mmCIF file of C-alpha atoms and ligand atoms in Angstrom:
data_model
loop_
_atom_site.group_PDB
_atom_site.id
_atom_site.type_symbol
_atom_site.label_atom_id
_atom_site.label_comp_id
_atom_site.label_asym_id
_atom_site.label_seq_id
_atom_site.Cartn_x
_atom_site.Cartn_y
_atom_site.Cartn_z
ATOM 1 C CA MET A 27 20.444 -6.461 6.660
ATOM 2 C CA THR A 28 16.823 -5.003 6.301
ATOM 3 C CA THR A 29 14.782 -2.932 8.666
ATOM 4 C CA LEU A 30 11.083 -3.083 7.854
ATOM 5 C CA VAL A 31 8.341 -0.236 8.758
ATOM 6 C CA ILE A 32 4.758 -0.873 9.266
ATOM 7 C CA ALA A 33 1.939 1.464 10.680
ATOM 8 C CA ASP A 34 -2.061 1.448 10.195
ATOM 9 C CA LEU A 35 -3.144 -2.411 10.661
ATOM 10 C CA HIS A 36 -5.883 -1.014 12.765
ATOM 11 C CA LEU A 37 -5.886 -4.672 14.504
ATOM 12 C CA ASN A 38 -9.257 -5.383 16.093
ATOM 13 C CA GLU A 39 -10.884 -8.624 17.501
ATOM 14 C CA GLN A 40 -13.900 -7.989 14.536
ATOM 15 C CA GLU A 41 -10.974 -8.364 11.684
ATOM 16 C CA PRO A 42 -8.771 -11.532 12.260
ATOM 17 C CA ALA A 43 -7.797 -12.161 8.589
ATOM 18 C CA ILE A 44 -5.672 -8.755 9.738
ATOM 19 C CA THR A 45 -4.031 -10.458 12.561
ATOM 20 C CA ALA A 46 -3.471 -13.637 10.869
ATOM 21 C CA GLY A 47 -1.900 -11.650 8.208
ATOM 22 C CA PHE A 48 0.500 -9.718 10.870
ATOM 23 C CA LEU A 49 1.321 -12.998 12.245
ATOM 24 C CA ARG A 50 1.771 -14.155 9.186
ATOM 25 C CA PHE A 51 4.525 -11.119 7.794
ATOM 26 C CA ILE A 52 6.685 -11.916 11.152
ATOM 27 C CA GLN A 53 7.214 -15.483 10.161
ATOM 28 C CA GLU A 54 8.333 -14.401 6.794
ATOM 29 C CA GLN A 55 9.429 -11.602 6.681
ATOM 30 C CA ALA A 56 10.342 -9.731 10.203
ATOM 31 C CA VAL A 57 12.255 -12.423 11.599
ATOM 32 C CA HIS A 58 14.316 -11.706 8.883
ATOM 33 C CA ALA A 59 15.230 -8.293 9.142
ATOM 34 C CA SER A 60 17.168 -6.959 12.392
ATOM 35 C CA GLN A 61 14.298 -3.912 13.371
ATOM 36 C CA LEU A 62 10.636 -3.293 12.743
ATOM 37 C CA TYR A 63 9.366 -0.133 13.380
ATOM 38 C CA ILE A 64 5.432 0.408 14.231
ATOM 39 C CA LEU A 65 4.760 3.652 13.417
ATOM 40 C CA GLY A 66 0.718 3.579 15.364
ATOM 41 C CA ASP A 67 -2.490 2.777 14.776
ATOM 42 C CA PHE A 68 -1.056 -0.808 15.196
ATOM 43 C CA PHE A 69 -4.338 -1.475 17.361
ATOM 44 C CA ASP A 70 -7.755 0.361 16.120
ATOM 45 C CA TYR A 71 -8.097 1.580 19.549
ATOM 46 C CA TRP A 72 -6.656 1.151 23.043
ATOM 47 C CA ILE A 73 -7.877 2.566 26.106
ATOM 48 C CA GLY A 74 -5.351 1.137 28.545
ATOM 49 C CA ASP A 75 -2.869 -1.446 28.965
ATOM 50 C CA ASP A 76 -5.078 -3.618 31.717
ATOM 51 C CA ASP A 77 -7.514 -4.390 28.645
ATOM 52 C CA PRO A 78 -7.506 -7.379 29.353
ATOM 53 C CA ALA A 79 -8.426 -8.370 25.487
ATOM 54 C CA PRO A 80 -7.182 -11.703 23.954
ATOM 55 C CA LEU A 81 -6.266 -10.212 20.646
ATOM 56 C CA HIS A 82 -4.068 -8.061 22.855
ATOM 57 C CA LYS A 83 -2.182 -11.097 24.563
ATOM 58 C CA THR A 84 -1.949 -13.025 20.934
ATOM 59 C CA VAL A 85 0.099 -9.650 19.237
ATOM 60 C CA ALA A 86 2.201 -9.453 22.552
ATOM 61 C CA ASP A 87 3.293 -12.824 22.553
ATOM 62 C CA ALA A 88 4.199 -12.952 18.424
ATOM 63 C CA LEU A 89 5.909 -9.700 19.135
ATOM 64 C CA LYS A 90 8.184 -10.773 22.156
ATOM 65 C CA ALA A 91 9.096 -14.101 20.263
ATOM 66 C CA LEU A 92 10.229 -11.764 17.634
ATOM 67 C CA SER A 93 12.044 -9.386 19.838
ATOM 68 C CA GLU A 94 13.977 -12.687 21.519
ATOM 69 C CA CYS A 95 14.973 -13.800 17.639
ATOM 70 C CA GLY A 96 17.194 -10.575 17.330
ATOM 71 C CA VAL A 97 14.916 -8.467 15.869
ATOM 72 C CA LYS A 98 14.699 -4.694 17.886
ATOM 73 C CA ILE A 99 10.870 -3.849 17.528
ATOM 74 C CA PHE A 100 10.191 0.254 18.343
ATOM 75 C CA PHE A 101 6.854 1.755 18.495
ATOM 76 C CA ILE A 102 5.459 5.270 17.741
ATOM 77 C CA HIS A 103 1.831 5.852 19.124
ATOM 78 C CA GLY A 104 -0.660 6.548 16.320
ATOM 79 C CA ASN A 105 -3.889 8.530 16.671
ATOM 80 C CA ARG A 106 -6.047 5.444 18.088
ATOM 81 C CA ASP A 107 -3.137 4.062 20.137
ATOM 82 C CA PHE A 108 -1.446 6.896 21.967
ATOM 83 C CA LEU A 109 -2.176 5.310 25.068
ATOM 84 C CA LEU A 110 -0.626 2.405 24.514
ATOM 85 C CA GLY A 111 1.989 2.554 27.494
ATOM 86 C CA LYS A 112 5.399 1.054 28.953
ATOM 87 C CA ARG A 113 3.409 -1.840 30.764
ATOM 88 C CA TYR A 114 2.502 -3.692 27.087
ATOM 89 C CA ALA A 115 5.388 -2.573 25.538
ATOM 90 C CA LYS A 116 7.288 -4.386 27.661
ATOM 91 C CA GLN A 117 5.179 -7.347 27.313
ATOM 92 C CA CYS A 118 6.005 -7.206 23.420
ATOM 93 C CA GLY A 119 9.847 -6.504 24.406
ATOM 94 C CA MET A 120 9.271 -3.525 22.403
ATOM 95 C CA THR A 121 10.685 0.392 22.945
ATOM 96 C CA LEU A 122 8.651 3.665 23.037
ATOM 97 C CA LEU A 123 9.655 6.202 21.060
ATOM 98 C CA PRO A 124 8.588 9.857 20.617
ATOM 99 C CA GLN A 125 6.598 11.171 18.188
ATOM 100 C CA THR A 126 8.733 11.893 15.912
ATOM 101 C CA GLN A 127 12.109 10.289 15.448
ATOM 102 C CA ILE A 128 15.629 10.820 13.380
ATOM 103 C CA ILE A 129 16.856 6.756 12.837
ATOM 104 C CA GLU A 130 19.483 5.536 11.259
ATOM 105 C CA ALA A 131 18.416 2.264 9.440
ATOM 106 C CA GLU A 132 20.797 0.408 7.649
ATOM 107 C CA GLY A 133 23.024 3.506 7.132
ATOM 108 C CA GLN A 134 20.180 5.456 5.739
ATOM 109 C CA ARG A 135 18.754 8.637 8.085
ATOM 110 C CA ILE A 136 15.394 9.154 8.246
ATOM 111 C CA LEU A 137 12.710 10.812 10.292
ATOM 112 C CA ILE A 138 9.849 8.892 11.060
ATOM 113 C CA LEU A 139 6.414 9.761 12.363
ATOM 114 C CA HIS A 140 2.399 8.508 12.495
ATOM 115 C CA GLY A 141 1.904 10.965 10.220
ATOM 116 C CA ASP A 142 -1.178 13.113 11.721
ATOM 117 C CA THR A 143 0.580 16.060 12.928
ATOM 118 C CA LEU A 144 1.011 16.884 9.420
ATOM 119 C CA CYS A 145 -3.028 16.990 9.009
ATOM 120 C CA THR A 146 -3.024 20.506 10.071
ATOM 121 C CA ASP A 147 -5.880 21.661 7.497
ATOM 122 C CA ASP A 148 -7.944 19.340 9.679
ATOM 123 C CA THR A 149 -8.136 21.396 13.039
ATOM 124 C CA ASP A 150 -10.871 20.062 15.146
ATOM 125 C CA TYR A 151 -8.760 17.096 14.419
ATOM 126 C CA GLN A 152 -5.859 18.721 16.117
ATOM 127 C CA HIS A 153 -7.794 20.436 18.708
ATOM 128 C CA TYR A 154 -9.092 17.114 19.834
ATOM 129 C CA ARG A 155 -5.463 15.747 19.382
ATOM 130 C CA LYS A 156 -4.482 18.573 22.003
ATOM 131 C CA ARG A 157 -6.853 17.552 24.745
ATOM 132 C CA VAL A 158 -6.404 14.005 24.908
ATOM 133 C CA HIS A 159 -2.729 14.211 24.761
ATOM 134 C CA THR A 160 -3.070 16.522 28.015
ATOM 135 C CA LYS A 161 -1.331 14.352 30.995
ATOM 136 C CA TRP A 162 -3.868 14.992 33.624
ATOM 137 C CA ILE A 163 -6.663 14.451 30.748
ATOM 138 C CA GLN A 164 -5.021 10.973 30.469
ATOM 139 C CA ARG A 165 -4.139 10.176 34.239
ATOM 140 C CA LEU A 166 -8.066 10.844 34.945
ATOM 141 C CA PHE A 167 -9.682 8.735 31.769
ATOM 142 C CA LEU A 168 -6.913 5.408 32.914
ATOM 143 C CA TRP A 169 -7.949 5.838 36.022
ATOM 144 C CA LEU A 170 -12.251 5.227 35.395
ATOM 145 C CA PRO A 171 -13.031 1.617 35.572
ATOM 146 C CA LEU A 172 -12.651 -0.386 32.441
ATOM 147 C CA SER A 173 -16.299 -0.532 31.734
ATOM 148 C CA VAL A 174 -16.877 3.321 31.969
ATOM 149 C CA ARG A 175 -13.694 3.547 29.616
ATOM 150 C CA LEU A 176 -15.025 1.303 27.016
ATOM 151 C CA LYS A 177 -18.098 2.795 27.175
ATOM 152 C CA ILE A 178 -16.787 6.960 26.396
ATOM 153 C CA ALA A 179 -14.729 5.277 23.679
ATOM 154 C CA LYS A 180 -17.408 3.663 21.641
ATOM 155 C CA LYS A 181 -19.135 6.795 21.755
ATOM 156 C CA MET A 182 -15.895 8.530 20.876
ATOM 157 C CA ARG A 183 -15.230 6.391 18.044
ATOM 158 C CA ALA A 184 -18.981 6.969 16.745
ATOM 159 C CA GLY A 185 -18.844 10.339 16.610
ATOM 160 C CA SER A 186 -16.012 10.703 15.000
ATOM 161 C CA GLN A 187 -17.303 8.407 12.127
ATOM 162 C CA SER A 188 -19.924 10.709 11.133
ATOM 163 C CA ALA A 189 -17.605 13.721 11.590
ATOM 164 C CA ASN A 190 -15.105 12.264 9.324
ATOM 165 C CA GLN A 191 -17.922 11.678 6.878
ATOM 166 C CA GLN A 192 -18.432 15.492 6.820
ATOM 167 C CA LYS A 193 -14.830 16.295 6.081
ATOM 168 C CA THR A 194 -13.389 15.814 2.136
ATOM 169 C CA GLN A 195 -10.327 13.835 1.664
ATOM 170 C CA ALA A 196 -8.430 17.233 1.033
ATOM 171 C CA ILE A 197 -8.654 18.461 4.913
ATOM 172 C CA MET A 198 -7.573 14.323 5.722
ATOM 173 C CA ASP A 199 -4.473 14.648 4.151
ATOM 174 C CA VAL A 200 -1.078 16.079 4.926
ATOM 175 C CA ASN A 201 -0.185 19.726 4.853
ATOM 176 C CA GLN A 202 2.171 20.635 2.265
ATOM 177 C CA ASN A 203 3.622 23.193 4.391
ATOM 178 C CA ALA A 204 4.090 21.260 7.353
ATOM 179 C CA VAL A 205 5.573 18.588 5.426
ATOM 180 C CA ILE A 206 8.271 21.324 4.159
ATOM 181 C CA ASP A 207 8.483 23.162 7.658
ATOM 182 C CA THR A 208 9.048 19.415 9.194
ATOM 183 C CA PHE A 209 12.050 18.374 6.252
ATOM 184 C CA ARG A 210 13.536 21.887 7.092
ATOM 185 C CA GLN A 211 13.376 21.178 10.931
ATOM 186 C CA TYR A 212 14.821 18.117 10.634
ATOM 187 C CA LYS A 213 16.949 17.805 7.681
ATOM 188 C CA THR A 214 16.863 14.599 6.376
ATOM 189 C CA GLN A 215 16.317 13.873 2.832
ATOM 190 C CA TRP A 216 13.919 10.873 3.941
ATOM 191 C CA MET A 217 10.402 10.785 6.131
ATOM 192 C CA ILE A 218 8.335 7.796 6.635
ATOM 193 C CA HIS A 219 4.469 7.905 8.126
ATOM 194 C CA GLY A 220 1.646 6.244 7.855
ATOM 195 C CA HIS A 221 -1.752 7.716 9.029
ATOM 196 C CA THR A 222 -3.262 8.750 5.789
ATOM 197 C CA HIS A 223 -3.506 5.556 4.124
ATOM 198 C CA ARG A 224 -2.786 6.571 0.969
ATOM 199 C CA PRO A 225 0.422 4.232 0.342
ATOM 200 C CA ALA A 226 3.161 6.300 -2.033
ATOM 201 C CA VAL A 227 6.500 7.765 -2.356
ATOM 202 C CA HIS A 228 6.422 11.674 -3.299
ATOM 203 C CA ASP A 229 9.314 13.628 -3.809
ATOM 204 C CA LEU A 230 9.727 17.444 -3.387
ATOM 205 C CA ARG A 231 12.300 19.493 -3.956
ATOM 206 C CA ILE A 232 13.296 22.087 -0.954
ATOM 207 C CA ASP A 233 15.896 24.787 -1.026
ATOM 208 C CA GLY A 234 17.161 22.895 -4.292
ATOM 209 C CA GLU A 235 17.374 19.956 -2.665
ATOM 210 C CA THR A 236 15.792 16.128 -3.507
ATOM 211 C CA HIS A 237 13.121 15.087 -0.390
ATOM 212 C CA PHE A 238 11.537 11.676 -0.347
ATOM 213 C CA ARG A 239 8.049 11.280 1.610
ATOM 214 C CA GLY A 240 7.157 7.641 1.910
ATOM 215 C CA VAL A 241 3.669 7.209 3.152
ATOM 216 C CA LEU A 242 2.550 3.550 4.505
ATOM 217 C CA GLY A 243 -0.392 1.875 3.655
ATOM 218 C CA ALA A 244 -3.270 0.516 5.740
ATOM 219 C CA TRP A 245 -3.399 -2.577 6.199
ATOM 220 C CA HIS A 246 -7.180 -3.705 4.801
ATOM 221 C CA SER A 247 -6.913 -6.261 2.434
ATOM 222 C CA GLN A 248 -3.338 -6.757 2.097
ATOM 223 C CA GLY A 249 -0.468 -5.827 4.121
ATOM 224 C CA SER A 250 2.206 -2.778 3.705
ATOM 225 C CA ALA A 251 5.600 -1.713 4.487
ATOM 226 C CA PHE A 252 8.633 0.187 3.756
ATOM 227 C CA LYS A 253 12.126 -2.190 3.144
ATOM 228 C CA ILE A 254 14.838 -0.678 4.348
ATOM 229 C CA THR A 255 18.257 -1.883 2.688
ATOM 230 C CA PRO A 256 21.794 -0.212 2.643
ATOM 231 C CA ASP A 257 21.504 0.346 -0.876
ATOM 232 C CA ASP A 258 17.516 0.750 -0.828
ATOM 233 C CA ILE A 259 13.979 2.007 0.252
ATOM 234 C CA SER A 260 10.745 0.502 -1.117
ATOM 235 C CA LEU A 261 7.321 0.318 -0.493
ATOM 236 C CA ILE A 262 6.769 -3.324 -0.546
ATOM 237 C CA PHE A 263 2.581 -5.001 -0.603
ATOM 238 C CA PHE A 264 1.695 -8.422 0.248
ATOM 239 C CA PRO A 265 -1.314 -10.735 -0.073
ATOM 240 C CA PHE A 266 -2.981 -11.784 3.628
HETATM 241 C C1 LIG B 125 -9.118 6.680 19.185
HETATM 242 C C2 LIG B 125 -10.208 8.491 18.090
HETATM 243 C C3 LIG B 125 -11.010 6.958 19.845
HETATM 244 C C4 LIG B 125 -9.740 9.881 16.427
HETATM 245 C C5 LIG B 125 -10.582 9.607 26.147
HETATM 246 C C6 LIG B 125 -8.516 11.115 27.323
HETATM 247 C C7 LIG B 125 -10.952 11.724 27.665
HETATM 248 C C8 LIG B 125 -7.638 9.126 25.912
HETATM 249 C C9 LIG B 125 -9.374 8.535 25.612
HETATM 250 C C10 LIG B 125 -11.046 6.941 24.736
HETATM 251 C C11 LIG B 125 -11.398 6.494 23.219
HETATM 252 C C12 LIG B 125 -8.578 6.504 22.866
HETATM 253 C C13 LIG B 125 -8.476 6.602 24.671
HETATM 254 C C14 LIG B 125 -10.314 6.601 20.058
HETATM 255 C C15 LIG B 125 -8.966 7.897 18.521
HETATM 256 C C16 LIG B 125 -11.661 7.764 18.664
HETATM 257 C C17 LIG B 125 -12.160 9.001 17.939
HETATM 258 C C18 LIG B 125 -11.934 9.806 17.551
HETATM 259 C C19 LIG B 125 -10.048 10.907 15.445
HETATM 260 C C20 LIG B 125 -9.963 10.782 26.795
HETATM 261 C C21 LIG B 125 -7.797 10.425 26.818
HETATM 262 F F1 LIG B 125 -11.624 12.731 26.934
HETATM 263 F F2 LIG B 125 -12.207 10.870 27.456
HETATM 264 F F3 LIG B 125 -11.154 11.763 28.441
HETATM 265 N N1 LIG B 125 -9.530 8.034 24.848
HETATM 266 N N2 LIG B 125 -9.722 5.755 22.709
HETATM 267 N N3 LIG B 125 -10.083 9.327 17.177
HETATM 268 O O1 LIG B 125 -11.140 4.439 21.233
HETATM 269 O O2 LIG B 125 -9.128 4.414 21.184
HETATM 270 O O3 LIG B 125 -8.002 9.419 16.551
HETATM 271 S S1 LIG B 125 -10.339 4.879 21.249
HETATM 272 MN MN1 LIG B 126 -3.910 7.212 12.113
#
């Protein structure tokens, strides 16, 4: 059997081709899998499960149907959809996982995470992250009327876009020591993450052992996934 891992689709109403590509990915690939792991930034933004956006219903219906085919679906939050909650997860028939998780997929032990926590050189982002991951700040935000949340979110996205234009590519990539620390902590040979939008499989030696870091690609003009079978872990791409 096969386990599929995806991230960084950044689904949004303005790019229907990505949604169409995802629906085809479900029909053509995911239905044949035993498990689907979504490692965050599945949606480009998320301001609460009560957002009535038609896109959310389209995606939930497709995932729910997939789960009813017997495919187990798991979700780890990204930096964009970290507010996606239990209510929407239930609508999709998927299980929310903590930000870092060791999985046993097709007999292989793999650490999965979104990847933003590895980008420790971006200190501005890490401070911002700490703030918006604070429980009472999230509760306060979710208590606001949807229209107010929409306005705040729009402003924050515009601000972040101009901030990111000032940052160098190096700052926005993973920190090598953070990667090494994470491997030492979890003791897996493999980790898979997204976030950086630099699809690749990196190998590195730590304390005399070879480790692999699989990075998923964003779904800009093609899809990207890790395909895990009992004897292989490979990065695949497919056109929309
Ligand atoms: C997601 C990012 C916007 C990065 C706001 C508390 C606060 C949650 C929120 C509002 C914004 C998510 C939920 C969005 C990610 C951005 C801009 C930069 C770098 C609060 C809790 F602070 F206002 F109280 N938000 N949205 N960014 O539009 O989806 O990841 S978002
Ligand atoms: Mn991300």
